[in-house]
Amino acid sequence: MASSTAVGRQETPEPDQFYEARQKVYPQSVTGTFRRIKWGLLLCCLAVYYLIPFIRWERGPGQPSQAVLVDFPSRRAYFFFIEIWPQEVYYITGLLILAAISLFLMTAIAGRVWCGFLCPQTIWTDLYMAVERFFEGDRHDRIDLDKAPWTADKVLRKVGKHASWLLIAWCTGGAWVLYFADAPTLLKDIVTLQAPMAAYIWIGILTFTTYALAGFMREQICIFMCPWPRIQAALTDEWALNVSYRVDRGEPRAGVRQGVQLRAQGQHVGDCIDCRSCTFVCPTGTDIRLGPQLSCIQCGLCIDACNAVMAKLKRPGNLIAYDTDINIQRHAQGLPPMRKLIRPRSILYIVIILVIGGVMAFSLATRASVGVNVLHDRNPTYVVNSDGTIRNGYTIRLINKAPAARTFEISVDGLPASARLEIAGATRDGPKTMSLSVGVDQTREARALVFVPAADSRAASTDVTFLIRETSTGESARHHDFFKAPGQ
Ligand code: SF4
Ligand code: SF4
């Protein structure tokens, strides 16, 4: 039952109400520096999201040629020249940690700059508002249209808006599934209704969520559902930049004519003329003059609106501006502003980003393109043959991450010279060495048997090493295991 501080919302709900009714926000269009930055970022982000699946990246025969692809059937993720195997999922974890720390750094420097400029909820809501304005006009036209009785014109405008919203939502869901299969092929299959059912289900889910979140829920996601505004309070301090209103300069506020009269009477009047342009352009309906609020996503549009008003009045701009809590206090005390972008917390975040990024880059640059896993038979752990030899069974998995088929020599070390290695389907190179080829970017599983004459078996368990060596480059990998025999 919290009352909201935003202008236009009900300040005190009735005692018998559990929830405050939503007051629909009708943001007004605005021009200015922050609006231009937002348009630029919106276009970049949407272009990246919609076009990336169509970028090609040649990886060789039999390999997917899509630059960014999550290939669930073959259990691989591709990002340009990087290929992630299932056992390398820690790279994804590292990437998520990097993203989180970068977000912390952004917050430490400029508060909720992510929310105001880069969050998908903000970007799609901005896009939906632009469509809304195209069909229904600016703030006052939309308010009037909503109040007006249903006419053919109103129906046409509403149908046009919702049809466009649904088309954008469908394209959003459609683009998402293109990251999981060859984009041109899947797009053709979707259009000709031949795509897998899972693709249509995901498109349906994302169409619905985009339409609902950007079309209807809008600022309610930021104010009531998103955990980030709650978390960011712990990540920011008095030196972080936030959209702030200069109370010392703006107050006491008075309309233009009233201000002239009051000044003529020798009274002090602030620069704010109470025109409420800053509130009208706000996508969340916030009145920034009431101080920092959870509902402010720090998009900077109120700065553009107020600067336009100040320019018309021929007064200095930045009555509303990105500023720090420290400077708001210093302005009030008549002290000059101070900046402190580099602080212990920003240095700490930068160091963490550099360390994690460096470790990931080094690990990617030096990672091996061969690997071997060996699994000893569990039951029985050994078999004594009729000729007295002791046999142990293993399942060997060879890993070839190279974009070419390769042959591997497999040998076993740690056993007496009389030991023998047998691998189904492999070529023999020596008593304890065999060769097996593995296809392009594939793994190959093989059944291996190791035989040791009973007379040469001296311990119940002997440590052994399976060594694989790529025949042309000499690149190798090893796996330590054991050879079991009857207790001595
Ligand atoms: S736009 Fe500027 S002048 Fe107008 S109400 Fe907001 S702060 Fe005051
Ligand atoms: S108060 Fe200003 S910065 Fe905050 S959300 Fe509204 S327009 Fe954006």
Short mmCIF file of C-alpha atoms and ligand atoms in Angstrom, two decimals:
data_model
loop_
_atom_site.label_atom_id
_atom_site.label_comp_id
_atom_site.label_asym_id
_atom_site.label_seq_id
_atom_site.Cartn_x
_atom_site.Cartn_y
_atom_site.Cartn_z
CA MET A 1 0.00 0.00 0.00
CA ALA A 2 2.95 2.31 -0.54
CA SER A 3 2.14 5.73 -1.85
CA SER A 4 4.15 6.84 -4.84
CA THR A 5 6.14 10.02 -5.10
CA ALA A 6 5.58 10.37 -8.83
CA VAL A 7 3.37 13.18 -9.98
CA GLY A 8 0.10 11.98 -11.41
CA ARG A 9 -0.08 8.90 -9.18
CA GLN A 10 -2.45 8.53 -6.27
CA GLU A 11 -0.56 9.76 -3.19
CA THR A 12 -2.64 8.06 -0.50
CA PRO A 13 -4.56 4.91 -1.42
CA GLU A 14 -7.89 4.26 0.30
CA PRO A 15 -7.41 2.32 3.57
CA ASP A 16 -9.33 -0.70 2.22
CA GLN A 17 -7.15 -0.88 -0.91
CA PHE A 18 -4.33 -3.40 -0.90
CA TYR A 19 -2.73 -2.12 -4.09
CA GLU A 20 -2.44 1.30 -5.62
CA ALA A 21 -4.17 1.43 -8.99
CA ARG A 22 -1.80 2.08 -11.88
CA GLN A 23 -1.92 5.58 -13.27
CA LYS A 24 -1.17 5.25 -16.98
CA VAL A 25 1.91 7.21 -18.02
CA TYR A 26 1.75 9.20 -21.28
CA PRO A 27 5.36 10.25 -21.94
CA GLN A 28 5.79 13.28 -24.15
CA SER A 29 8.37 13.32 -26.94
CA VAL A 30 11.52 15.32 -26.35
CA THR A 31 14.63 16.29 -28.26
CA GLY A 32 18.10 16.86 -26.91
CA THR A 33 21.47 15.30 -26.23
CA PHE A 34 20.29 12.37 -24.13
CA ARG A 35 17.42 11.60 -26.48
CA ARG A 36 19.90 11.44 -29.38
CA ILE A 37 22.24 9.19 -27.38
CA LYS A 38 19.29 6.94 -26.56
CA TRP A 39 18.20 6.75 -30.21
CA GLY A 40 21.76 5.89 -31.26
CA LEU A 41 22.11 3.15 -28.63
CA LEU A 42 18.64 1.80 -29.42
CA LEU A 43 19.52 1.44 -33.11
CA CYS A 44 22.89 -0.18 -32.33
CA CYS A 45 21.44 -2.66 -29.83
CA LEU A 46 18.52 -3.64 -32.07
CA ALA A 47 20.81 -4.00 -35.11
CA VAL A 48 23.16 -6.23 -33.11
CA TYR A 49 20.29 -8.36 -31.81
CA TYR A 50 18.45 -8.82 -35.11
CA LEU A 51 21.44 -9.08 -37.48
CA ILE A 52 24.07 -11.09 -35.60
CA PRO A 53 22.55 -14.51 -36.49
CA PHE A 54 23.04 -13.67 -40.19
CA ILE A 55 26.78 -12.96 -39.92
CA ARG A 56 28.75 -15.81 -41.52
CA TRP A 57 32.07 -17.19 -40.26
CA GLU A 58 33.84 -19.88 -42.28
CA ARG A 59 35.15 -22.70 -40.07
CA GLY A 60 35.91 -25.36 -42.64
CA PRO A 61 34.07 -28.29 -44.20
CA GLY A 62 31.32 -29.87 -42.12
CA GLN A 63 31.41 -27.00 -39.63
CA PRO A 64 28.60 -24.45 -39.05
CA SER A 65 29.27 -21.17 -40.83
CA GLN A 66 27.25 -18.99 -38.44
CA ALA A 67 29.39 -16.54 -36.44
CA VAL A 68 27.30 -16.76 -33.25
CA LEU A 69 25.53 -20.05 -32.68
CA VAL A 70 24.43 -22.21 -29.76
CA ASP A 71 24.23 -25.67 -31.30
CA PHE A 72 22.41 -27.90 -28.80
CA PRO A 73 22.32 -31.09 -30.97
CA SER A 74 26.12 -31.12 -31.35
CA ARG A 75 26.59 -29.58 -27.89
CA ARG A 76 28.76 -26.68 -29.02
CA ALA A 77 28.59 -22.88 -28.72
CA TYR A 78 30.31 -20.76 -31.37
CA PHE A 79 31.32 -17.12 -31.07
CA PHE A 80 33.27 -16.07 -34.16
CA PHE A 81 36.68 -17.79 -33.77
CA ILE A 82 35.87 -19.22 -30.33
CA GLU A 83 34.25 -22.64 -29.99
CA ILE A 84 33.04 -23.74 -26.56
CA TRP A 85 32.65 -27.44 -25.77
CA PRO A 86 30.29 -28.66 -23.01
CA GLN A 87 33.20 -29.29 -20.60
CA GLU A 88 34.34 -25.66 -21.14
CA VAL A 89 31.16 -24.11 -19.80
CA TYR A 90 33.34 -22.24 -17.28
CA TYR A 91 34.04 -19.72 -20.08
CA ILE A 92 30.32 -18.86 -20.05
CA THR A 93 30.50 -18.54 -16.25
CA GLY A 94 33.52 -16.22 -16.64
CA LEU A 95 31.63 -14.16 -19.20
CA LEU A 96 28.63 -13.79 -16.86
CA ILE A 97 30.93 -12.75 -13.99
CA LEU A 98 32.59 -10.19 -16.30
CA ALA A 99 29.15 -8.84 -17.30
CA ALA A 100 28.09 -8.56 -13.63
CA ILE A 101 31.28 -6.74 -12.57
CA SER A 102 31.01 -4.40 -15.58
CA LEU A 103 27.49 -3.58 -14.43
CA PHE A 104 28.81 -2.89 -10.92
CA LEU A 105 31.45 -0.57 -12.42
CA MET A 106 28.84 1.30 -14.49
CA THR A 107 26.72 1.72 -11.37
CA ALA A 108 29.65 2.97 -9.28
CA ILE A 109 30.39 5.64 -11.91
CA ALA A 110 26.97 6.63 -13.23
CA GLY A 111 24.21 5.00 -11.16
CA ARG A 112 21.46 3.32 -13.17
CA VAL A 113 22.95 4.20 -16.54
CA TRP A 114 22.34 0.58 -17.61
CA CYS A 115 18.62 0.94 -16.85
CA GLY A 116 18.25 4.24 -18.68
CA PHE A 117 20.18 3.43 -21.84
CA LEU A 118 20.96 -0.26 -22.36
CA CYS A 119 18.47 -2.51 -20.57
CA PRO A 120 16.33 -4.51 -23.07
CA GLN A 121 13.18 -3.43 -21.18
CA THR A 122 14.11 0.24 -21.79
CA ILE A 123 15.08 -0.31 -25.42
CA TRP A 124 11.96 -2.22 -26.44
CA THR A 125 9.70 0.12 -24.44
CA ASP A 126 11.30 3.10 -26.23
CA LEU A 127 10.69 1.40 -29.56
CA TYR A 128 7.06 0.63 -28.65
CA MET A 129 6.53 4.25 -27.54
CA ALA A 130 7.86 5.50 -30.88
CA VAL A 131 5.34 3.26 -32.66
CA GLU A 132 2.60 4.46 -30.31
CA ARG A 133 3.44 8.09 -31.09
CA PHE A 134 3.37 7.34 -34.82
CA PHE A 135 -0.19 5.99 -34.66
CA GLU A 136 -1.72 7.98 -31.80
CA GLY A 137 0.29 11.20 -31.64
CA ASP A 138 2.12 12.84 -28.74
CA ARG A 139 1.15 12.92 -25.08
CA HIS A 140 -1.96 15.15 -25.26
CA ASP A 141 -3.26 13.47 -28.44
CA ARG A 142 -2.97 10.06 -26.73
CA ILE A 143 -4.70 11.26 -23.55
CA ASP A 144 -7.52 12.72 -25.66
CA LEU A 145 -7.73 9.58 -27.83
CA ASP A 146 -8.06 7.32 -24.78
CA LYS A 147 -10.86 9.51 -23.40
CA ALA A 148 -12.66 9.81 -26.76
CA PRO A 149 -15.54 7.49 -27.71
CA TRP A 150 -14.79 4.61 -30.10
CA THR A 151 -14.86 5.79 -33.70
CA ALA A 152 -13.53 4.28 -36.93
CA ASP A 153 -10.46 6.54 -36.65
CA LYS A 154 -9.75 5.44 -33.07
CA VAL A 155 -10.18 1.75 -34.00
CA LEU A 156 -7.82 2.16 -36.96
CA ARG A 157 -5.16 3.85 -34.84
CA LYS A 158 -5.38 1.26 -32.07
CA VAL A 159 -5.37 -1.67 -34.52
CA GLY A 160 -2.38 -0.19 -36.38
CA LYS A 161 -0.47 0.27 -33.12
CA HIS A 162 -1.17 -3.21 -31.73
CA ALA A 163 -0.50 -4.90 -35.10
CA SER A 164 2.89 -3.13 -35.29
CA TRP A 165 3.67 -4.04 -31.68
CA LEU A 166 2.83 -7.68 -32.39
CA LEU A 167 5.00 -7.66 -35.51
CA ILE A 168 7.97 -6.27 -33.54
CA ALA A 169 7.32 -8.83 -30.78
CA TRP A 170 7.19 -11.66 -33.33
CA CYS A 171 10.46 -10.48 -34.91
CA THR A 172 12.02 -10.35 -31.43
CA GLY A 173 11.04 -13.96 -30.71
CA GLY A 174 11.96 -14.97 -34.26
CA ALA A 175 15.44 -13.46 -33.97
CA TRP A 176 16.01 -15.25 -30.66
CA VAL A 177 15.53 -18.76 -32.09
CA LEU A 178 17.91 -17.92 -34.97
CA TYR A 179 20.78 -18.04 -32.47
CA PHE A 180 20.14 -21.79 -32.05
CA ALA A 181 20.24 -23.03 -35.66
CA ASP A 182 21.51 -21.96 -39.07
CA ALA A 183 19.66 -18.62 -39.37
CA PRO A 184 18.86 -18.47 -43.13
CA THR A 185 17.69 -22.10 -43.16
CA LEU A 186 15.59 -21.77 -40.00
CA LEU A 187 14.07 -18.48 -41.16
CA LYS A 188 12.98 -20.15 -44.42
CA ASP A 189 11.55 -23.09 -42.45
CA ILE A 190 9.68 -20.77 -40.08
CA VAL A 191 8.10 -18.85 -42.94
CA THR A 192 7.14 -22.05 -44.82
CA LEU A 193 5.82 -23.61 -41.59
CA GLN A 194 8.39 -26.40 -41.68
CA ALA A 195 10.41 -25.42 -38.60
CA PRO A 196 10.50 -27.64 -35.49
CA MET A 197 7.61 -27.14 -33.04
CA ALA A 198 10.09 -25.95 -30.34
CA ALA A 199 10.95 -22.94 -32.55
CA TYR A 200 7.27 -21.90 -32.81
CA ILE A 201 6.76 -22.38 -29.06
CA TRP A 202 9.75 -20.16 -28.22
CA ILE A 203 8.69 -17.53 -30.75
CA GLY A 204 5.21 -17.60 -29.19
CA ILE A 205 6.57 -17.19 -25.64
CA LEU A 206 8.87 -14.30 -26.61
CA THR A 207 6.21 -12.63 -28.74
CA PHE A 208 3.86 -12.64 -25.76
CA THR A 209 6.47 -11.42 -23.23
CA THR A 210 7.76 -8.63 -25.52
CA TYR A 211 4.22 -7.45 -26.30
CA ALA A 212 3.16 -7.53 -22.63
CA LEU A 213 6.35 -6.09 -21.08
CA ALA A 214 7.06 -3.31 -23.60
CA GLY A 215 3.47 -2.57 -24.60
CA PHE A 216 1.59 -2.69 -21.30
CA MET A 217 3.73 -3.25 -18.20
CA ARG A 218 6.47 -0.80 -19.15
CA GLU A 219 7.60 1.27 -16.13
CA GLN A 220 5.97 -1.23 -13.74
CA ILE A 221 8.72 -3.73 -14.59
CA CYS A 222 11.38 -1.19 -13.51
CA ILE A 223 9.53 -0.01 -10.41
CA PHE A 224 8.01 -3.21 -9.03
CA MET A 225 9.55 -6.30 -10.66
CA CYS A 226 13.22 -5.70 -11.40
CA PRO A 227 15.59 -6.47 -8.50
CA TRP A 228 18.36 -4.25 -9.88
CA PRO A 229 17.17 -0.92 -8.35
CA ARG A 230 17.17 -2.62 -4.94
CA ILE A 231 20.63 -4.14 -5.42
CA GLN A 232 22.24 -1.03 -6.83
CA ALA A 233 21.78 0.89 -3.58
CA ALA A 234 24.54 -1.31 -2.16
CA LEU A 235 26.82 -0.63 -5.15
CA THR A 236 26.66 3.10 -5.31
CA ASP A 237 27.91 5.91 -3.08
CA GLU A 238 27.74 9.68 -2.77
CA TRP A 239 30.28 10.11 -5.61
CA ALA A 240 28.22 8.26 -8.25
CA LEU A 241 26.58 10.37 -10.96
CA ASN A 242 22.79 10.44 -10.80
CA VAL A 243 20.15 12.51 -12.53
CA SER A 244 19.53 15.23 -9.96
CA TYR A 245 17.57 18.43 -9.61
CA ARG A 246 19.45 21.50 -8.32
CA VAL A 247 17.14 22.38 -5.42
CA ASP A 248 19.35 25.34 -4.48
CA ARG A 249 18.86 26.85 -7.95
CA GLY A 250 15.30 25.78 -8.73
CA GLU A 251 13.48 26.61 -5.50
CA PRO A 252 11.29 28.36 -4.61
CA ARG A 253 9.61 27.61 -7.91
CA ALA A 254 7.12 29.96 -9.51
CA GLY A 255 5.41 30.29 -12.90
CA VAL A 256 6.88 32.78 -15.37
CA ARG A 257 4.38 35.60 -14.72
CA GLN A 258 4.25 34.96 -10.98
CA GLY A 259 8.06 34.93 -10.92
CA VAL A 260 8.21 38.35 -12.59
CA GLN A 261 5.76 39.76 -10.01
CA LEU A 262 7.61 38.21 -7.06
CA ARG A 263 10.96 39.46 -8.31
CA ALA A 264 9.47 42.94 -8.76
CA GLN A 265 8.49 42.74 -5.06
CA GLY A 266 12.10 41.92 -4.23
CA GLN A 267 11.47 38.28 -3.39
CA HIS A 268 13.89 35.49 -4.28
CA VAL A 269 12.52 33.11 -6.93
CA GLY A 270 14.21 29.98 -8.23
CA ASP A 271 14.79 29.00 -11.86
CA CYS A 272 12.11 26.25 -11.92
CA ILE A 273 8.95 27.63 -13.49
CA ASP A 274 6.95 24.54 -12.49
CA CYS A 275 6.10 23.79 -16.11
CA ARG A 276 6.33 20.01 -15.39
CA SER A 277 7.97 19.33 -18.76
CA CYS A 278 10.50 17.15 -16.90
CA THR A 279 7.67 15.00 -15.53
CA PHE A 280 5.71 14.87 -18.80
CA VAL A 281 8.66 13.42 -20.76
CA CYS A 282 9.54 10.89 -18.07
CA PRO A 283 8.87 7.30 -19.20
CA THR A 284 8.14 6.28 -15.60
CA GLY A 285 6.07 9.32 -14.61
CA THR A 286 8.64 10.41 -12.01
CA ASP A 287 9.00 13.98 -10.76
CA ILE A 288 12.76 14.23 -10.29
CA ARG A 289 12.33 17.45 -8.33
CA LEU A 290 11.18 15.34 -5.38
CA GLY A 291 14.69 13.87 -5.07
CA PRO A 292 16.22 10.45 -5.85
CA GLN A 293 13.54 7.80 -6.39
CA LEU A 294 13.40 4.09 -7.12
CA SER A 295 11.21 4.82 -10.15
CA CYS A 296 13.90 6.95 -11.85
CA ILE A 297 15.78 4.87 -14.41
CA GLN A 298 18.19 7.76 -15.07
CA CYS A 299 17.48 8.05 -18.76
CA GLY A 300 18.30 11.77 -18.78
CA LEU A 301 15.20 12.78 -20.77
CA CYS A 302 14.11 15.20 -18.04
CA ILE A 303 17.51 16.90 -18.48
CA ASP A 304 16.75 17.43 -22.18
CA ALA A 305 13.26 18.72 -21.38
CA CYS A 306 14.42 21.17 -18.70
CA ASN A 307 17.39 22.37 -20.75
CA ALA A 308 14.97 23.25 -23.58
CA VAL A 309 12.85 25.24 -21.12
CA MET A 310 15.91 27.00 -19.68
CA ALA A 311 17.12 27.83 -23.22
CA LYS A 312 13.76 29.46 -24.03
CA LEU A 313 13.95 31.47 -20.81
CA LYS A 314 17.58 32.37 -21.57
CA ARG A 315 18.66 30.92 -18.23
CA PRO A 316 21.67 28.63 -17.70
CA GLY A 317 21.02 24.97 -18.46
CA ASN A 318 21.50 21.92 -16.24
CA LEU A 319 18.92 22.79 -13.61
CA ILE A 320 18.46 19.03 -13.85
CA ALA A 321 21.75 17.26 -14.61
CA TYR A 322 23.89 14.22 -13.94
CA ASP A 323 25.49 15.08 -10.64
CA THR A 324 26.65 13.47 -7.41
CA ASP A 325 24.99 13.60 -3.98
CA ILE A 326 28.14 15.32 -2.70
CA ASN A 327 27.78 18.08 -5.28
CA ILE A 328 24.09 18.57 -4.55
CA GLN A 329 25.10 19.25 -0.94
CA ARG A 330 28.03 21.45 -2.01
CA HIS A 331 25.79 23.49 -4.34
CA ALA A 332 23.39 24.04 -1.43
CA GLN A 333 26.32 25.26 0.70
CA GLY A 334 27.56 27.55 -2.11
CA LEU A 335 30.72 25.47 -2.60
CA PRO A 336 32.24 24.62 -6.01
CA PRO A 337 31.47 21.09 -7.35
CA MET A 338 33.95 18.21 -7.01
CA ARG A 339 34.42 15.08 -9.15
CA LYS A 340 35.91 11.78 -8.02
CA LEU A 341 35.36 9.18 -10.74
CA ILE A 342 38.40 7.08 -9.72
CA ARG A 343 37.66 5.69 -6.28
CA PRO A 344 38.69 2.49 -4.46
CA ARG A 345 35.51 0.69 -5.56
CA SER A 346 35.90 1.66 -9.25
CA ILE A 347 39.59 0.64 -9.15
CA LEU A 348 38.62 -2.68 -7.53
CA TYR A 349 36.02 -3.40 -10.23
CA ILE A 350 38.47 -2.49 -13.02
CA VAL A 351 41.14 -4.77 -11.50
CA ILE A 352 38.68 -7.68 -11.21
CA ILE A 353 37.57 -7.16 -14.83
CA LEU A 354 41.18 -7.08 -16.04
CA VAL A 355 42.17 -10.17 -14.04
CA ILE A 356 39.16 -12.29 -15.09
CA GLY A 357 39.36 -11.06 -18.70
CA GLY A 358 43.12 -11.71 -18.79
CA VAL A 359 42.79 -15.23 -17.36
CA MET A 360 40.03 -16.05 -19.85
CA ALA A 361 41.98 -14.65 -22.81
CA PHE A 362 45.15 -16.52 -21.79
CA SER A 363 43.24 -19.75 -21.24
CA LEU A 364 41.50 -19.41 -24.64
CA ALA A 365 44.75 -18.62 -26.43
CA THR A 366 46.62 -21.59 -24.94
CA ARG A 367 43.92 -24.24 -24.70
CA ALA A 368 44.72 -27.66 -26.18
CA SER A 369 42.87 -28.95 -29.23
CA VAL A 370 43.23 -32.59 -28.13
CA GLY A 371 41.96 -34.38 -25.07
CA VAL A 372 41.41 -37.84 -23.67
CA ASN A 373 39.10 -39.24 -21.00
CA VAL A 374 39.39 -42.81 -19.73
CA LEU A 375 36.83 -44.71 -17.67
CA HIS A 376 37.90 -47.98 -16.04
CA ASP A 377 35.34 -50.84 -16.05
CA ARG A 378 33.62 -50.99 -12.68
CA ASN A 379 32.42 -54.53 -12.68
CA PRO A 380 34.44 -56.65 -13.03
CA THR A 381 37.52 -54.48 -12.40
CA TYR A 382 39.70 -57.28 -13.84
CA VAL A 383 39.32 -60.68 -15.51
CA VAL A 384 41.79 -63.61 -15.27
CA ASN A 385 41.84 -65.37 -18.65
CA SER A 386 42.26 -69.15 -19.08
CA ASP A 387 45.87 -68.60 -20.25
CA GLY A 388 46.66 -66.78 -17.00
CA THR A 389 46.76 -63.22 -18.36
CA ILE A 390 44.96 -60.52 -16.41
CA ARG A 391 42.68 -58.27 -18.44
CA ASN A 392 41.39 -54.79 -17.56
CA GLY A 393 38.75 -53.01 -19.66
CA TYR A 394 38.48 -49.25 -20.29
CA THR A 395 36.29 -46.87 -22.25
CA ILE A 396 38.45 -44.25 -23.95
CA ARG A 397 37.09 -40.96 -25.35
CA LEU A 398 39.37 -39.07 -27.72
CA ILE A 399 38.67 -35.36 -28.27
CA ASN A 400 39.65 -33.57 -31.48
CA LYS A 401 38.82 -29.85 -31.34
CA ALA A 402 40.65 -29.06 -34.60
CA PRO A 403 38.85 -28.14 -37.85
CA ALA A 404 40.42 -31.23 -39.54
CA ALA A 405 40.25 -35.01 -39.10
CA ARG A 406 43.31 -36.25 -37.18
CA THR A 407 44.98 -39.53 -36.26
CA PHE A 408 46.05 -40.21 -32.69
CA GLU A 409 48.60 -42.69 -31.36
CA ILE A 410 47.32 -44.20 -28.12
CA SER A 411 49.75 -45.85 -25.75
CA VAL A 412 49.70 -47.03 -22.16
CA ASP A 413 52.64 -46.45 -19.79
CA GLY A 414 53.48 -47.86 -16.38
CA LEU A 415 53.09 -51.56 -17.13
CA PRO A 416 55.67 -54.28 -17.74
CA ALA A 417 57.10 -54.76 -21.26
CA SER A 418 55.00 -57.89 -21.66
CA ALA A 419 51.75 -55.88 -21.42
CA ARG A 420 49.55 -55.56 -24.50
CA LEU A 421 46.96 -52.98 -25.58
CA GLU A 422 43.93 -53.84 -27.75
CA ILE A 423 41.54 -51.16 -29.08
CA ALA A 424 38.59 -52.15 -31.23
CA GLY A 425 38.80 -50.57 -34.70
CA ALA A 426 42.35 -49.18 -34.19
CA THR A 427 45.53 -49.82 -36.19
CA ARG A 428 48.37 -51.54 -34.37
CA ASP A 429 51.70 -49.64 -34.11
CA GLY A 430 53.28 -51.73 -31.33
CA PRO A 431 52.36 -54.05 -28.43
CA LYS A 432 51.23 -51.10 -26.29
CA THR A 433 50.54 -48.52 -29.02
CA MET A 434 47.62 -48.27 -31.45
CA SER A 435 46.29 -45.53 -33.77
CA LEU A 436 42.77 -44.23 -34.21
CA SER A 437 41.41 -41.38 -36.34
CA VAL A 438 38.85 -38.83 -35.09
CA GLY A 439 36.68 -36.70 -37.38
CA VAL A 440 36.62 -32.92 -37.65
CA ASP A 441 35.70 -31.27 -34.33
CA GLN A 442 34.45 -34.55 -32.90
CA THR A 443 34.95 -37.00 -30.09
CA ARG A 444 35.37 -40.74 -30.61
CA GLU A 445 34.70 -43.40 -28.03
CA ALA A 446 36.55 -46.73 -28.17
CA ARG A 447 36.72 -49.88 -26.11
CA ALA A 448 40.27 -50.63 -24.87
CA LEU A 449 41.57 -53.83 -23.25
CA VAL A 450 44.94 -54.09 -21.49
CA PHE A 451 46.50 -57.53 -20.91
CA VAL A 452 49.33 -58.34 -18.47
CA PRO A 453 50.66 -61.90 -17.93
CA ALA A 454 49.91 -63.02 -14.35
CA ALA A 455 53.61 -63.69 -13.74
CA ASP A 456 54.43 -60.00 -14.43
CA SER A 457 51.55 -58.59 -12.35
CA ARG A 458 53.12 -57.64 -9.01
CA ALA A 459 50.50 -55.42 -7.30
CA ALA A 460 46.73 -55.34 -6.75
CA SER A 461 46.63 -51.89 -8.34
CA THR A 462 49.23 -50.36 -10.64
CA ASP A 463 49.11 -46.72 -11.75
CA VAL A 464 48.98 -46.42 -15.54
CA THR A 465 48.93 -43.48 -17.94
CA PHE A 466 47.06 -43.39 -21.24
CA LEU A 467 48.92 -41.06 -23.57
CA ILE A 468 47.51 -39.80 -26.87
CA ARG A 469 49.69 -38.04 -29.44
CA GLU A 470 48.51 -36.42 -32.65
CA THR A 471 50.69 -37.93 -35.36
CA SER A 472 51.37 -34.83 -37.51
CA THR A 473 51.79 -32.07 -34.90
CA GLY A 474 52.85 -34.12 -31.87
CA GLU A 475 50.19 -32.40 -29.72
CA SER A 476 49.41 -34.70 -26.82
CA ALA A 477 47.16 -35.32 -23.82
CA ARG A 478 47.20 -37.87 -21.04
CA HIS A 479 44.92 -39.48 -18.50
CA HIS A 480 46.02 -41.29 -15.33
CA ASP A 481 44.20 -44.46 -14.30
CA PHE A 482 45.03 -47.85 -12.78
CA PHE A 483 45.43 -51.53 -13.68
CA LYS A 484 43.75 -53.97 -11.28
CA ALA A 485 44.97 -57.50 -10.55
CA PRO A 486 44.15 -60.14 -7.90
CA GLY A 487 45.52 -59.10 -4.45
CA GLN A 488 49.16 -60.19 -3.87
S1 SF4 B 1 11.30 21.18 -16.69
FE1 SF4 B 1 12.69 22.40 -15.45
S2 SF4 B 1 11.54 24.28 -15.17
FE2 SF4 B 1 10.06 22.80 -15.84
S3 SF4 B 1 9.23 21.91 -13.94
FE3 SF4 B 1 10.94 20.61 -14.57
S4 SF4 B 1 12.66 21.45 -13.42
FE4 SF4 B 1 11.10 23.03 -13.39
S1 SF4 B 2 13.11 11.29 -13.72
FE1 SF4 B 2 14.31 11.89 -15.53
S2 SF4 B 2 16.04 10.49 -15.58
FE2 SF4 B 2 14.53 9.65 -14.16
S3 SF4 B 2 13.35 8.24 -15.42
FE3 SF4 B 2 12.28 10.18 -15.45
S4 SF4 B 2 13.05 11.25 -17.25
FE4 SF4 B 2 14.45 9.58 -16.85
#
